[in-house]
């Protein structure tokens, strides 16, 4: 059971959205949202939140039992059945912040990257980088992007990643807007979204309100 809540009652929501409302995540997210939070502090908060999100999103990982010896006795003890079969895919560049936190908790996970930019004339996402591990068919994929605003990048990334046929696919973010959830699930209703919050909406530039600003700029200090 996920320790958050599953949204299905609001008209724009599909059932596949998990809001992880753990108090530690909510507290750290509030600190990250504050305009006066420094780049150094923002980065460490995103790492900490991502570790906590990783804990929730991996709740259903299968276990196997290995025979081990403690100093006192032998026992059949649970271990992850397939930790090396996890692949975390970062949507560049802001996905890197979540990736770093998740890798601290799951160091054996494999990693993929996808880079997209928006063509200024056609207004469609264009891929400029794509690298994922081999044997994706045998791997469970977690796609990470801190902000699902319009949802267009997430839709394009998952369109592309589905071509590699992962065994399963989940999307993890910090913040979403209702518009982004609706857009994403109109294309990929089968992909669950794990988020720390659903904000009010988008401004005219596609930024989440109240949001936390530009996640990439705040992570990398580029503004
Ligand atoms: N990307 C961001 O980094 N922030 C937003 O609010 C929307 C998209």
PDB file of C-alpha atoms and ligand atoms in Angstrom:
ATOM      1  CA  UNK A   1       0.000   0.000   0.000  1.00  0.00           C
ATOM      2  CA  UNK A   2       1.406   3.409  -1.001  1.00  0.00           C
ATOM      3  CA  UNK A   3       1.519   5.853   1.918  1.00  0.00           C
ATOM      4  CA  UNK A   4      -0.041   8.683  -0.038  1.00  0.00           C
ATOM      5  CA  UNK A   5      -3.351   8.911  -1.758  1.00  0.00           C
ATOM      6  CA  UNK A   6      -4.633   7.790  -5.097  1.00  0.00           C
ATOM      7  CA  UNK A   7      -6.515  10.382  -7.087  1.00  0.00           C
ATOM      8  CA  UNK A   8      -9.518   9.205  -8.963  1.00  0.00           C
ATOM      9  CA  UNK A   9     -12.380  11.387  -7.796  1.00  0.00           C
ATOM     10  CA  UNK A  10     -11.534  14.660  -9.542  1.00  0.00           C
ATOM     11  CA  UNK A  11     -12.999  14.975 -13.038  1.00  0.00           C
ATOM     12  CA  UNK A  12      -9.681  15.677 -14.786  1.00  0.00           C
ATOM     13  CA  UNK A  13      -7.893  12.810 -13.079  1.00  0.00           C
ATOM     14  CA  UNK A  14      -7.422   9.260 -14.128  1.00  0.00           C
ATOM     15  CA  UNK A  15      -6.920   6.690 -11.429  1.00  0.00           C
ATOM     16  CA  UNK A  16      -3.216   6.344 -12.017  1.00  0.00           C
ATOM     17  CA  UNK A  17      -1.862   9.275  -9.955  1.00  0.00           C
ATOM     18  CA  UNK A  18      -0.251   8.761  -6.554  1.00  0.00           C
ATOM     19  CA  UNK A  19       0.303  11.847  -4.409  1.00  0.00           C
ATOM     20  CA  UNK A  20       2.982  11.010  -1.863  1.00  0.00           C
ATOM     21  CA  UNK A  21       1.863  13.145   1.047  1.00  0.00           C
ATOM     22  CA  UNK A  22       4.408  11.980   3.631  1.00  0.00           C
ATOM     23  CA  UNK A  23       5.063  14.848   6.099  1.00  0.00           C
ATOM     24  CA  UNK A  24       8.834  14.765   5.534  1.00  0.00           C
ATOM     25  CA  UNK A  25       8.361  15.107   1.778  1.00  0.00           C
ATOM     26  CA  UNK A  26       5.837  17.921   2.198  1.00  0.00           C
ATOM     27  CA  UNK A  27       8.097  19.809   4.626  1.00  0.00           C
ATOM     28  CA  UNK A  28      11.171  19.515   2.403  1.00  0.00           C
ATOM     29  CA  UNK A  29       9.150  20.458  -0.673  1.00  0.00           C
ATOM     30  CA  UNK A  30       7.990  23.650   1.039  1.00  0.00           C
ATOM     31  CA  UNK A  31      11.609  24.543   1.840  1.00  0.00           C
ATOM     32  CA  UNK A  32      12.556  23.884  -1.794  1.00  0.00           C
ATOM     33  CA  UNK A  33       9.698  26.053  -3.098  1.00  0.00           C
ATOM     34  CA  UNK A  34      10.823  29.128  -1.127  1.00  0.00           C
ATOM     35  CA  UNK A  35      12.363  31.725  -3.444  1.00  0.00           C
ATOM     36  CA  UNK A  36      15.134  32.495  -0.941  1.00  0.00           C
ATOM     37  CA  UNK A  37      16.401  28.883  -0.762  1.00  0.00           C
ATOM     38  CA  UNK A  38      19.982  28.764  -2.079  1.00  0.00           C
ATOM     39  CA  UNK A  39      21.163  26.506  -4.916  1.00  0.00           C
ATOM     40  CA  UNK A  40      23.171  24.382  -2.462  1.00  0.00           C
ATOM     41  CA  UNK A  41      20.205  23.897  -0.154  1.00  0.00           C
ATOM     42  CA  UNK A  42      17.772  23.374  -3.055  1.00  0.00           C
ATOM     43  CA  UNK A  43      19.980  20.628  -4.467  1.00  0.00           C
ATOM     44  CA  UNK A  44      20.260  18.790  -1.173  1.00  0.00           C
ATOM     45  CA  UNK A  45      16.507  19.077  -0.576  1.00  0.00           C
ATOM     46  CA  UNK A  46      15.746  17.618  -4.010  1.00  0.00           C
ATOM     47  CA  UNK A  47      18.137  14.741  -3.284  1.00  0.00           C
ATOM     48  CA  UNK A  48      16.413  14.044   0.039  1.00  0.00           C
ATOM     49  CA  UNK A  49      12.897  14.267  -1.434  1.00  0.00           C
ATOM     50  CA  UNK A  50      13.934  11.975  -4.277  1.00  0.00           C
ATOM     51  CA  UNK A  51      15.214   9.367  -1.852  1.00  0.00           C
ATOM     52  CA  UNK A  52      11.854   9.417  -0.104  1.00  0.00           C
ATOM     53  CA  UNK A  53       9.983   9.216  -3.425  1.00  0.00           C
ATOM     54  CA  UNK A  54      12.222   6.288  -4.441  1.00  0.00           C
ATOM     55  CA  UNK A  55      11.203   4.525  -1.230  1.00  0.00           C
ATOM     56  CA  UNK A  56       7.520   4.796  -2.227  1.00  0.00           C
ATOM     57  CA  UNK A  57       7.854   4.034  -5.914  1.00  0.00           C
ATOM     58  CA  UNK A  58       9.805   0.838  -5.215  1.00  0.00           C
ATOM     59  CA  UNK A  59       7.335  -0.441  -2.625  1.00  0.00           C
ATOM     60  CA  UNK A  60       6.131  -3.235  -4.904  1.00  0.00           C
ATOM     61  CA  UNK A  61       9.589  -4.583  -5.841  1.00  0.00           C
ATOM     62  CA  UNK A  62       9.620  -8.363  -5.541  1.00  0.00           C
ATOM     63  CA  UNK A  63      11.730 -10.075  -2.872  1.00  0.00           C
ATOM     64  CA  UNK A  64      13.419 -13.447  -2.852  1.00  0.00           C
ATOM     65  CA  UNK A  65      14.776 -15.313   0.158  1.00  0.00           C
ATOM     66  CA  UNK A  66      18.489 -16.093   0.556  1.00  0.00           C
ATOM     67  CA  UNK A  67      19.888 -18.438   3.174  1.00  0.00           C
ATOM     68  CA  UNK A  68      22.259 -16.373   5.340  1.00  0.00           C
ATOM     69  CA  UNK A  69      23.984 -16.748   8.689  1.00  0.00           C
ATOM     70  CA  UNK A  70      23.714 -14.099  11.377  1.00  0.00           C
ATOM     71  CA  UNK A  71      26.221 -14.340  14.261  1.00  0.00           C
ATOM     72  CA  UNK A  72      23.462 -16.272  16.058  1.00  0.00           C
ATOM     73  CA  UNK A  73      21.714 -18.528  13.548  1.00  0.00           C
ATOM     74  CA  UNK A  74      20.945 -19.343   9.947  1.00  0.00           C
ATOM     75  CA  UNK A  75      17.861 -17.826   8.391  1.00  0.00           C
ATOM     76  CA  UNK A  76      16.094 -17.303   5.108  1.00  0.00           C
ATOM     77  CA  UNK A  77      16.305 -13.532   4.720  1.00  0.00           C
ATOM     78  CA  UNK A  78      14.590 -11.274   2.173  1.00  0.00           C
ATOM     79  CA  UNK A  79      16.651  -9.504  -0.502  1.00  0.00           C
ATOM     80  CA  UNK A  80      15.568  -7.657  -3.620  1.00  0.00           C
ATOM     81  CA  UNK A  81      14.895 -10.164  -6.354  1.00  0.00           C
ATOM     82  CA  UNK A  82      15.905  -7.874  -9.157  1.00  0.00           C
ATOM     83  CA  UNK A  83      17.590  -4.619  -8.079  1.00  0.00           C
ATOM     84  CA  UNK A  84      19.905  -4.713 -11.098  1.00  0.00           C
ATOM     85  CA  UNK A  85      16.833  -4.910 -13.308  1.00  0.00           C
ATOM     86  CA  UNK A  86      15.723  -1.411 -12.422  1.00  0.00           C
ATOM     87  CA  UNK A  87      16.497   1.368 -14.843  1.00  0.00           C
ATOM     88  CA  UNK A  88      16.038   5.008 -13.921  1.00  0.00           C
ATOM     89  CA  UNK A  89      15.723   7.303 -16.940  1.00  0.00           C
ATOM     90  CA  UNK A  90      16.385  11.001 -16.433  1.00  0.00           C
ATOM     91  CA  UNK A  91      14.675  13.498 -18.711  1.00  0.00           C
ATOM     92  CA  UNK A  92      17.503  16.019 -19.121  1.00  0.00           C
ATOM     93  CA  UNK A  93      18.478  18.223 -17.629  1.00  0.00           C
ATOM     94  CA  UNK A  94      16.391  18.704 -14.482  1.00  0.00           C
ATOM     95  CA  UNK A  95      15.739  14.958 -14.117  1.00  0.00           C
ATOM     96  CA  UNK A  96      19.355  14.701 -12.949  1.00  0.00           C
ATOM     97  CA  UNK A  97      18.381  16.079  -9.536  1.00  0.00           C
ATOM     98  CA  UNK A  98      15.900  13.261  -8.905  1.00  0.00           C
ATOM     99  CA  UNK A  99      18.229  10.675 -10.426  1.00  0.00           C
ATOM    100  CA  UNK A 100      21.020  11.550  -7.959  1.00  0.00           C
ATOM    101  CA  UNK A 101      18.733  11.064  -4.960  1.00  0.00           C
ATOM    102  CA  UNK A 102      17.286   7.807  -6.236  1.00  0.00           C
ATOM    103  CA  UNK A 103      20.733   6.371  -6.942  1.00  0.00           C
ATOM    104  CA  UNK A 104      21.746   6.995  -3.344  1.00  0.00           C
ATOM    105  CA  UNK A 105      18.967   4.634  -2.283  1.00  0.00           C
ATOM    106  CA  UNK A 106      19.255   2.165  -5.184  1.00  0.00           C
ATOM    107  CA  UNK A 107      22.946   2.302  -6.187  1.00  0.00           C
ATOM    108  CA  UNK A 108      22.754  -0.801  -8.380  1.00  0.00           C
ATOM    109  CA  UNK A 109      20.034   0.602 -10.647  1.00  0.00           C
ATOM    110  CA  UNK A 110      20.979   1.120 -14.273  1.00  0.00           C
ATOM    111  CA  UNK A 111      20.601   4.597 -15.747  1.00  0.00           C
ATOM    112  CA  UNK A 112      19.315   6.024 -19.008  1.00  0.00           C
ATOM    113  CA  UNK A 113      19.122   9.584 -20.327  1.00  0.00           C
ATOM    114  CA  UNK A 114      16.815  11.260 -22.774  1.00  0.00           C
ATOM    115  CA  UNK A 115      17.266  14.835 -23.976  1.00  0.00           C
ATOM    116  CA  UNK A 116      14.499  16.782 -25.668  1.00  0.00           C
ATOM    117  CA  UNK A 117      14.151  20.401 -26.705  1.00  0.00           C
ATOM    118  CA  UNK A 118      11.145  22.268 -28.035  1.00  0.00           C
ATOM    119  CA  UNK A 119      11.405  23.250 -31.691  1.00  0.00           C
ATOM    120  CA  UNK A 120      10.642  27.003 -31.577  1.00  0.00           C
ATOM    121  CA  UNK A 121       8.809  26.971 -34.934  1.00  0.00           C
ATOM    122  CA  UNK A 122       6.967  23.653 -34.827  1.00  0.00           C
ATOM    123  CA  UNK A 123       6.541  23.742 -30.996  1.00  0.00           C
ATOM    124  CA  UNK A 124       7.106  20.013 -30.804  1.00  0.00           C
ATOM    125  CA  UNK A 125       9.693  18.184 -28.654  1.00  0.00           C
ATOM    126  CA  UNK A 126      12.793  17.152 -30.643  1.00  0.00           C
ATOM    127  CA  UNK A 127      15.139  14.450 -29.320  1.00  0.00           C
ATOM    128  CA  UNK A 128      18.828  15.416 -29.090  1.00  0.00           C
ATOM    129  CA  UNK A 129      20.116  12.605 -26.863  1.00  0.00           C
ATOM    130  CA  UNK A 130      19.023   9.043 -26.168  1.00  0.00           C
ATOM    131  CA  UNK A 131      20.927   6.356 -24.325  1.00  0.00           C
ATOM    132  CA  UNK A 132      19.461   3.518 -22.305  1.00  0.00           C
ATOM    133  CA  UNK A 133      20.931   0.189 -21.171  1.00  0.00           C
ATOM    134  CA  UNK A 134      20.445  -2.934 -23.258  1.00  0.00           C
ATOM    135  CA  UNK A 135      17.948  -5.689 -22.336  1.00  0.00           C
ATOM    136  CA  UNK A 136      15.259  -3.133 -21.540  1.00  0.00           C
ATOM    137  CA  UNK A 137      12.602  -5.810 -22.096  1.00  0.00           C
ATOM    138  CA  UNK A 138      13.728  -7.378 -18.804  1.00  0.00           C
ATOM    139  CA  UNK A 139      13.869  -4.132 -16.846  1.00  0.00           C
ATOM    140  CA  UNK A 140      11.419  -2.073 -14.805  1.00  0.00           C
ATOM    141  CA  UNK A 141      11.749   1.578 -15.819  1.00  0.00           C
ATOM    142  CA  UNK A 142      11.310   4.663 -13.633  1.00  0.00           C
ATOM    143  CA  UNK A 143      11.266   7.894 -15.655  1.00  0.00           C
ATOM    144  CA  UNK A 144      12.163  11.006 -13.659  1.00  0.00           C
ATOM    145  CA  UNK A 145      11.441  14.674 -14.345  1.00  0.00           C
ATOM    146  CA  UNK A 146      10.846  17.122 -11.479  1.00  0.00           C
ATOM    147  CA  UNK A 147       8.108  19.174 -13.144  1.00  0.00           C
ATOM    148  CA  UNK A 148       5.192  17.831 -15.184  1.00  0.00           C
ATOM    149  CA  UNK A 149       3.846  21.181 -16.371  1.00  0.00           C
ATOM    150  CA  UNK A 150       2.255  20.923 -19.839  1.00  0.00           C
ATOM    151  CA  UNK A 151       3.291  17.265 -19.847  1.00  0.00           C
ATOM    152  CA  UNK A 152       4.545  17.518 -23.441  1.00  0.00           C
ATOM    153  CA  UNK A 153       8.139  16.466 -22.672  1.00  0.00           C
ATOM    154  CA  UNK A 154       6.992  13.567 -20.515  1.00  0.00           C
ATOM    155  CA  UNK A 155       4.609  12.405 -23.263  1.00  0.00           C
ATOM    156  CA  UNK A 156       7.372  12.581 -25.895  1.00  0.00           C
ATOM    157  CA  UNK A 157       9.912  10.875 -23.617  1.00  0.00           C
ATOM    158  CA  UNK A 158       7.549   8.029 -22.751  1.00  0.00           C
ATOM    159  CA  UNK A 159       6.494   7.674 -26.431  1.00  0.00           C
ATOM    160  CA  UNK A 160      10.157   7.099 -27.247  1.00  0.00           C
ATOM    161  CA  UNK A 161      10.940   4.925 -24.214  1.00  0.00           C
ATOM    162  CA  UNK A 162       7.981   2.644 -24.901  1.00  0.00           C
ATOM    163  CA  UNK A 163       9.662   1.776 -28.235  1.00  0.00           C
ATOM    164  CA  UNK A 164      12.298  -0.041 -26.139  1.00  0.00           C
ATOM    165  CA  UNK A 165       9.569  -2.198 -24.477  1.00  0.00           C
ATOM    166  CA  UNK A 166      10.449  -2.000 -20.767  1.00  0.00           C
ATOM    167  CA  UNK A 167       8.821  -4.618 -18.556  1.00  0.00           C
ATOM    168  CA  UNK A 168       7.036  -1.834 -16.656  1.00  0.00           C
ATOM    169  CA  UNK A 169       7.101   1.951 -16.605  1.00  0.00           C
ATOM    170  CA  UNK A 170       6.432   4.571 -13.907  1.00  0.00           C
ATOM    171  CA  UNK A 171       6.801   8.363 -13.967  1.00  0.00           C
ATOM    172  CA  UNK A 172       8.169  10.160 -10.887  1.00  0.00           C
ATOM    173  CA  UNK A 173       8.121  13.924 -10.400  1.00  0.00           C
ATOM    174  CA  UNK A 174       8.084  16.497  -7.624  1.00  0.00           C
ATOM    175  CA  UNK A 175       5.294  18.709  -8.892  1.00  0.00           C
ATOM    176  CA  UNK A 176       2.503  18.383 -11.389  1.00  0.00           C
ATOM    177  CA  UNK A 177      -0.225  20.628 -12.741  1.00  0.00           C
ATOM    178  CA  UNK A 178      -3.699  19.283 -13.562  1.00  0.00           C
ATOM    179  CA  UNK A 179      -3.153  20.193 -17.248  1.00  0.00           C
ATOM    180  CA  UNK A 180       0.032  18.111 -17.374  1.00  0.00           C
ATOM    181  CA  UNK A 181      -1.572  15.100 -15.732  1.00  0.00           C
ATOM    182  CA  UNK A 182      -4.513  15.251 -18.111  1.00  0.00           C
ATOM    183  CA  UNK A 183      -2.269  15.601 -21.164  1.00  0.00           C
ATOM    184  CA  UNK A 184       0.086  12.827 -20.028  1.00  0.00           C
ATOM    185  CA  UNK A 185      -2.680  10.375 -19.222  1.00  0.00           C
ATOM    186  CA  UNK A 186      -4.565  11.107 -22.434  1.00  0.00           C
ATOM    187  CA  UNK A 187      -1.495   9.603 -24.173  1.00  0.00           C
ATOM    188  CA  UNK A 188      -0.261   7.144 -21.541  1.00  0.00           C
ATOM    189  CA  UNK A 189      -3.113   6.129 -19.206  1.00  0.00           C
ATOM    190  CA  UNK A 190      -1.219   2.948 -18.348  1.00  0.00           C
ATOM    191  CA  UNK A 191       1.766   4.792 -16.808  1.00  0.00           C
ATOM    192  CA  UNK A 192       1.326   5.692 -13.116  1.00  0.00           C
ATOM    193  CA  UNK A 193       2.450   9.149 -11.980  1.00  0.00           C
ATOM    194  CA  UNK A 194       4.062   9.485  -8.538  1.00  0.00           C
ATOM    195  CA  UNK A 195       4.194  13.099  -7.388  1.00  0.00           C
ATOM    196  CA  UNK A 196       4.733  15.029  -4.177  1.00  0.00           C
ATOM    197  CA  UNK A 197       2.033  17.597  -5.040  1.00  0.00           C
ATOM    198  CA  UNK A 198      -0.499  18.723  -7.614  1.00  0.00           C
ATOM    199  CA  UNK A 199      -0.394  22.495  -7.904  1.00  0.00           C
ATOM    200  CA  UNK A 200      -2.987  24.991  -9.058  1.00  0.00           C
ATOM    201  CA  UNK A 201      -2.145  25.263 -12.766  1.00  0.00           C
ATOM    202  CA  UNK A 202       0.128  26.852 -15.343  1.00  0.00           C
ATOM    203  CA  UNK A 203       0.953  30.451 -16.215  1.00  0.00           C
ATOM    204  CA  UNK A 204       1.030  31.735 -19.820  1.00  0.00           C
ATOM    205  CA  UNK A 205       4.632  30.523 -20.194  1.00  0.00           C
ATOM    206  CA  UNK A 206       3.848  26.998 -19.067  1.00  0.00           C
ATOM    207  CA  UNK A 207       5.337  27.398 -15.568  1.00  0.00           C
ATOM    208  CA  UNK A 208       3.665  25.682 -12.633  1.00  0.00           C
ATOM    209  CA  UNK A 209       1.879  28.053 -10.220  1.00  0.00           C
ATOM    210  CA  UNK A 210       2.779  28.329  -7.357  1.00  0.00           C
ATOM    211  CA  UNK A 211       5.435  25.745  -8.267  1.00  0.00           C
ATOM    212  CA  UNK A 212       9.069  26.324  -7.429  1.00  0.00           C
ATOM    213  CA  UNK A 213      10.313  28.180 -10.501  1.00  0.00           C
ATOM    214  CA  UNK A 214      12.630  26.647 -13.079  1.00  0.00           C
ATOM    215  CA  UNK A 215      13.828  23.389 -11.542  1.00  0.00           C
ATOM    216  CA  UNK A 216      16.911  23.146 -13.808  1.00  0.00           C
ATOM    217  CA  UNK A 217      18.016  26.709 -13.048  1.00  0.00           C
ATOM    218  CA  UNK A 218      17.509  26.221  -9.343  1.00  0.00           C
ATOM    219  CA  UNK A 219      19.398  22.901  -9.325  1.00  0.00           C
ATOM    220  CA  UNK A 220      22.339  24.080 -11.370  1.00  0.00           C
ATOM    221  CA  UNK A 221      22.420  27.782 -10.418  1.00  0.00           C
ATOM    222  CA  UNK A 222      22.071  28.905 -14.028  1.00  0.00           C
ATOM    223  CA  UNK A 223      19.928  31.951 -13.466  1.00  0.00           C
TER     224      UNK A 223
HETATM  225  N1  LIG B   1       9.700  23.371 -15.788  1.00  0.00           N
HETATM  226  C1  LIG B   1      10.175  23.942 -14.657  1.00  0.00           C
HETATM  227  O1  LIG B   1      11.356  23.798 -14.336  1.00  0.00           O
HETATM  228  N2  LIG B   1       9.313  24.657 -13.886  1.00  0.00           N
HETATM  229  C2  LIG B   1       8.028  24.811 -14.196  1.00  0.00           C
HETATM  230  O2  LIG B   1       7.293  25.442 -13.443  1.00  0.00           O
HETATM  231  C3  LIG B   1       7.564  24.215 -15.390  1.00  0.00           C
HETATM  232  C4  LIG B   1       8.418  23.490 -16.163  1.00  0.00           C
END
